[in-house]
PDB file of C-alpha atoms in Angstrom:
ATOM      1  CA  UNK L 150       0.111   0.085   0.023  1.00  0.00           C
ATOM      2  CA  UNK L 151       2.900   2.300   1.212  1.00  0.00           C
ATOM      3  CA  UNK L 152       4.720   2.047  -2.199  1.00  0.00           C
ATOM      4  CA  UNK L 153       1.299   2.579  -4.659  1.00  0.00           C
ATOM      5  CA  UNK L 154       0.859   5.265  -2.453  1.00  0.00           C
ATOM      6  CA  UNK L 155       4.210   7.278  -3.244  1.00  0.00           C
ATOM      7  CA  UNK L 156       3.489   5.793  -7.055  1.00  0.00           C
ATOM      8  CA  UNK L 157       0.444   8.237  -6.736  1.00  0.00           C
ATOM      9  CA  UNK L 158       1.956  11.008  -5.177  1.00  0.00           C
ATOM     10  CA  UNK L 159       5.084  11.048  -7.833  1.00  0.00           C
ATOM     11  CA  UNK L 160       2.698  10.725 -10.799  1.00  0.00           C
ATOM     12  CA  UNK L 161       0.192  13.172  -9.817  1.00  0.00           C
ATOM     13  CA  UNK L 162       3.999  15.445  -9.006  1.00  0.00           C
ATOM     14  CA  UNK L 163       4.845  15.316 -12.765  1.00  0.00           C
ATOM     15  CA  UNK L 164       1.220  15.242 -14.503  1.00  0.00           C
ATOM     16  CA  UNK L 165       0.928  18.686 -12.186  1.00  0.00           C
ATOM     17  CA  UNK L 166       4.481  19.335 -13.644  1.00  0.00           C
ATOM     18  CA  UNK L 167       3.460  18.493 -17.061  1.00  0.00           C
ATOM     19  CA  UNK L 168       0.461  20.761 -17.025  1.00  0.00           C
ATOM     20  CA  UNK L 169       2.407  23.638 -15.842  1.00  0.00           C
ATOM     21  CA  UNK L 170       4.774  23.732 -18.643  1.00  0.00           C
ATOM     22  CA  UNK L 171       1.962  22.787 -21.630  1.00  0.00           C
ATOM     23  CA  UNK L 172       0.556  25.943 -20.382  1.00  0.00           C
ATOM     24  CA  UNK L 173       3.891  28.117 -20.288  1.00  0.00           C
ATOM     25  CA  UNK L 174       5.518  25.843 -23.334  1.00  0.00           C
ATOM     26  CA  UNK L 175       4.042  28.500 -25.998  1.00  0.00           C
ATOM     27  CA  UNK L 176       4.656  32.128 -24.015  1.00  0.00           C
ATOM     28  CA  UNK L 177       7.911  30.274 -24.101  1.00  0.00           C
ATOM     29  CA  UNK L 178       8.200  28.837 -26.833  1.00  0.00           C
ATOM     30  CA  UNK L 179      10.975  31.538 -28.753  1.00  0.00           C
ATOM     31  CA  UNK L 180      13.384  31.750 -25.628  1.00  0.00           C
ATOM     32  CA  UNK L 181      13.953  27.832 -25.845  1.00  0.00           C
ATOM     33  CA  UNK L 182      14.411  27.749 -29.605  1.00  0.00           C
ATOM     34  CA  UNK L 183      16.997  30.331 -29.821  1.00  0.00           C
ATOM     35  CA  UNK L 184      19.253  28.405 -27.815  1.00  0.00           C
ATOM     36  CA  UNK L 185      19.659  26.063 -30.324  1.00  0.00           C
ATOM     37  CA  UNK L 186      19.004  28.239 -33.083  1.00  0.00           C
ATOM     38  CA  UNK L 187      22.581  28.272 -35.080  1.00  0.00           C
ATOM     39  CA  UNK L 188      21.514  31.513 -37.508  1.00  0.00           C
ATOM     40  CA  UNK L 189      25.453  32.997 -36.681  1.00  0.00           C
ATOM     41  CA  UNK L 190      24.267  36.530 -36.869  1.00  0.00           C
ATOM     42  CA  UNK L 191      20.929  35.907 -34.896  1.00  0.00           C
ATOM     43  CA  UNK L 192      18.831  37.012 -37.065  1.00  0.00           C
ATOM     44  CA  UNK L 193      16.140  34.784 -35.600  1.00  0.00           C
ATOM     45  CA  UNK L 194      17.084  36.442 -32.144  1.00  0.00           C
ATOM     46  CA  UNK L 195      14.996  38.809 -33.212  1.00  0.00           C
ATOM     47  CA  UNK L 196      12.129  37.799 -35.496  1.00  0.00           C
ATOM     48  CA  UNK L 197      11.439  35.885 -31.702  1.00  0.00           C
ATOM     49  CA  UNK L 198      11.107  38.978 -30.100  1.00  0.00           C
ATOM     50  CA  UNK L 199       9.238  40.719 -33.228  1.00  0.00           C
ATOM     51  CA  UNK L 200       6.956  37.534 -32.882  1.00  0.00           C
ATOM     52  CA  UNK L 201       6.741  37.471 -28.901  1.00  0.00           C
ATOM     53  CA  UNK L 202       5.443  41.441 -28.908  1.00  0.00           C
ATOM     54  CA  UNK L 203       2.837  40.487 -32.068  1.00  0.00           C
ATOM     55  CA  UNK L 204       1.807  38.098 -29.671  1.00  0.00           C
ATOM     56  CA  UNK L 205       1.361  40.563 -26.229  1.00  0.00           C
ATOM     57  CA  UNK L 206       4.042  38.034 -24.668  1.00  0.00           C
ATOM     58  CA  UNK L 207       7.553  40.239 -24.641  1.00  0.00           C
ATOM     59  CA  UNK L 208      10.004  39.050 -22.037  1.00  0.00           C
ATOM     60  CA  UNK L 209      13.403  39.631 -20.961  1.00  0.00           C
ATOM     61  CA  UNK L 210      16.166  37.690 -21.574  1.00  0.00           C
ATOM     62  CA  UNK L 211      18.845  37.742 -18.094  1.00  0.00           C
ATOM     63  CA  UNK L 212      21.856  35.517 -18.205  1.00  0.00           C
ATOM     64  CA  UNK L 213      22.073  33.209 -15.047  1.00  0.00           C
ATOM     65  CA  UNK L 214      24.397  31.085 -12.886  1.00  0.00           C
ATOM     66  CA  UNK L 215      24.137  27.852 -11.873  1.00  0.00           C
ATOM     67  CA  UNK L 216      20.307  28.423 -10.440  1.00  0.00           C
ATOM     68  CA  UNK L 217      17.985  31.265 -11.656  1.00  0.00           C
ATOM     69  CA  UNK L 218      17.383  34.225  -9.456  1.00  0.00           C
ATOM     70  CA  UNK L 219      14.102  35.642  -8.704  1.00  0.00           C
ATOM     71  CA  UNK L 220      14.312  38.877  -7.601  1.00  0.00           C
ATOM     72  CA  UNK L 221      10.579  40.047  -5.440  1.00  0.00           C
ATOM     73  CA  UNK L 222      10.715  43.337  -7.291  1.00  0.00           C
ATOM     74  CA  UNK L 223      10.216  41.335 -10.940  1.00  0.00           C
ATOM     75  CA  UNK L 224       6.443  41.079 -10.105  1.00  0.00           C
ATOM     76  CA  UNK L 225       5.984  43.891  -9.763  1.00  0.00           C
ATOM     77  CA  UNK L 226       8.384  45.473 -12.810  1.00  0.00           C
ATOM     78  CA  UNK L 227       5.946  42.527 -15.594  1.00  0.00           C
ATOM     79  CA  UNK L 228       2.429  42.901 -14.336  1.00  0.00           C
ATOM     80  CA  UNK L 229       4.020  47.115 -14.438  1.00  0.00           C
ATOM     81  CA  UNK L 230       5.055  46.548 -18.105  1.00  0.00           C
ATOM     82  CA  UNK L 231       3.341  43.416 -18.855  1.00  0.00           C
ATOM     83  CA  UNK L 232       6.584  42.130 -19.908  1.00  0.00           C
ATOM     84  CA  UNK L 233       8.388  38.874 -18.530  1.00  0.00           C
ATOM     85  CA  UNK L 234      11.466  37.647 -17.483  1.00  0.00           C
ATOM     86  CA  UNK L 235      13.113  34.398 -18.395  1.00  0.00           C
ATOM     87  CA  UNK L 236      16.491  33.453 -16.284  1.00  0.00           C
ATOM     88  CA  UNK L 237      18.460  30.607 -18.886  1.00  0.00           C
ATOM     89  CA  UNK L 238      20.912  29.849 -15.834  1.00  0.00           C
ATOM     90  CA  UNK L 239      23.431  28.168 -17.020  1.00  0.00           C
ATOM     91  CA  UNK L 240      22.744  26.831 -20.290  1.00  0.00           C
ATOM     92  CA  UNK L 241      22.027  29.980 -22.531  1.00  0.00           C
ATOM     93  CA  UNK L 242      22.634  31.299 -26.320  1.00  0.00           C
ATOM     94  CA  UNK L 243      25.565  33.203 -27.210  1.00  0.00           C
ATOM     95  CA  UNK L 244      25.169  36.516 -25.660  1.00  0.00           C
ATOM     96  CA  UNK L 245      24.882  38.775 -28.421  1.00  0.00           C
ATOM     97  CA  UNK L 246      21.226  36.927 -29.849  1.00  0.00           C
ATOM     98  CA  UNK L 247      20.043  37.909 -26.359  1.00  0.00           C
ATOM     99  CA  UNK L 248      21.413  40.971 -26.492  1.00  0.00           C
ATOM    100  CA  UNK L 249      19.731  41.403 -29.520  1.00  0.00           C
ATOM    101  CA  UNK L 250      16.434  39.753 -28.671  1.00  0.00           C
ATOM    102  CA  UNK L 251      16.557  42.127 -25.428  1.00  0.00           C
ATOM    103  CA  UNK L 252      17.022  45.097 -27.419  1.00  0.00           C
ATOM    104  CA  UNK L 253      14.169  44.432 -29.424  1.00  0.00           C
ATOM    105  CA  UNK L 254      12.111  44.302 -26.112  1.00  0.00           C
ATOM    106  CA  UNK L 255      14.207  47.553 -24.352  1.00  0.00           C
ATOM    107  CA  UNK L 256      12.533  49.258 -28.330  1.00  0.00           C
ATOM    108  CA  UNK L 257       9.616  47.967 -27.617  1.00  0.00           C
ATOM    109  CA  UNK L 258       8.786  49.094 -23.842  1.00  0.00           C
ATOM    110  CA  UNK L 259      10.485  53.058 -24.041  1.00  0.00           C
ATOM    111  CA  UNK L 260       7.334  52.971 -27.527  1.00  0.00           C
ATOM    112  CA  UNK L 261       4.963  52.044 -25.106  1.00  0.00           C
ATOM    113  CA  UNK L 262       6.306  52.828 -22.233  1.00  0.00           C
ATOM    114  CA  UNK L 263       8.128  55.913 -22.309  1.00  0.00           C
ATOM    115  CA  UNK L 264      11.890  55.820 -20.401  1.00  0.00           C
ATOM    116  CA  UNK L 265       9.843  54.443 -17.209  1.00  0.00           C
ATOM    117  CA  UNK L 266      10.426  51.135 -17.178  1.00  0.00           C
ATOM    118  CA  UNK L 267      13.962  51.977 -16.932  1.00  0.00           C
ATOM    119  CA  UNK L 268      14.324  52.769 -13.471  1.00  0.00           C
ATOM    120  CA  UNK L 269      12.708  50.145 -12.313  1.00  0.00           C
ATOM    121  CA  UNK L 270      14.028  47.102 -14.808  1.00  0.00           C
ATOM    122  CA  UNK L 271      16.957  44.655 -13.820  1.00  0.00           C
ATOM    123  CA  UNK L 272      20.937  45.574 -13.218  1.00  0.00           C
ATOM    124  CA  UNK L 273      21.861  42.536 -14.893  1.00  0.00           C
ATOM    125  CA  UNK L 274      19.015  42.396 -18.181  1.00  0.00           C
ATOM    126  CA  UNK L 275      21.457  41.344 -20.408  1.00  0.00           C
ATOM    127  CA  UNK L 276      22.299  44.062 -23.198  1.00  0.00           C
ATOM    128  CA  UNK L 277      20.828  47.042 -21.381  1.00  0.00           C
ATOM    129  CA  UNK L 278      23.559  48.956 -20.386  1.00  0.00           C
ATOM    130  CA  UNK L 279      24.831  48.397 -23.852  1.00  0.00           C
ATOM    131  CA  UNK L 280      21.436  49.181 -25.116  1.00  0.00           C
ATOM    132  CA  UNK L 281      21.059  52.384 -22.598  1.00  0.00           C
ATOM    133  CA  UNK L 282      24.589  54.142 -24.268  1.00  0.00           C
ATOM    134  CA  UNK L 283      23.980  53.359 -28.093  1.00  0.00           C
TER     135      UNK L 283
END
């Protein structure tokens, strides 16, 4: 009986996890594909950003370490500016491709919200400092 109960609980955990990933799969589809893109000049990154903006699901990319880092203010920023953060952790696409993706999102945020979002964004958003200087 104990083994059966354990099996049921493990199965339920995997089922719950897979359901959650299914609901987010479409939202993060382009971000996942960016890792496997072999496009040397990162044109796919710009296309993915434009697609995400068009679908109303812009994402800002972060390059974390071993484990993704979530900051409490992330939720406020995401709600206020209708954007999500995505931290790749230690497996990520090239930094140049991530920058090109984020630069398109930065341009979109500026067009939609002016400059006020710049004061509230995480400092570690890939390419933000370079984008601000251009």
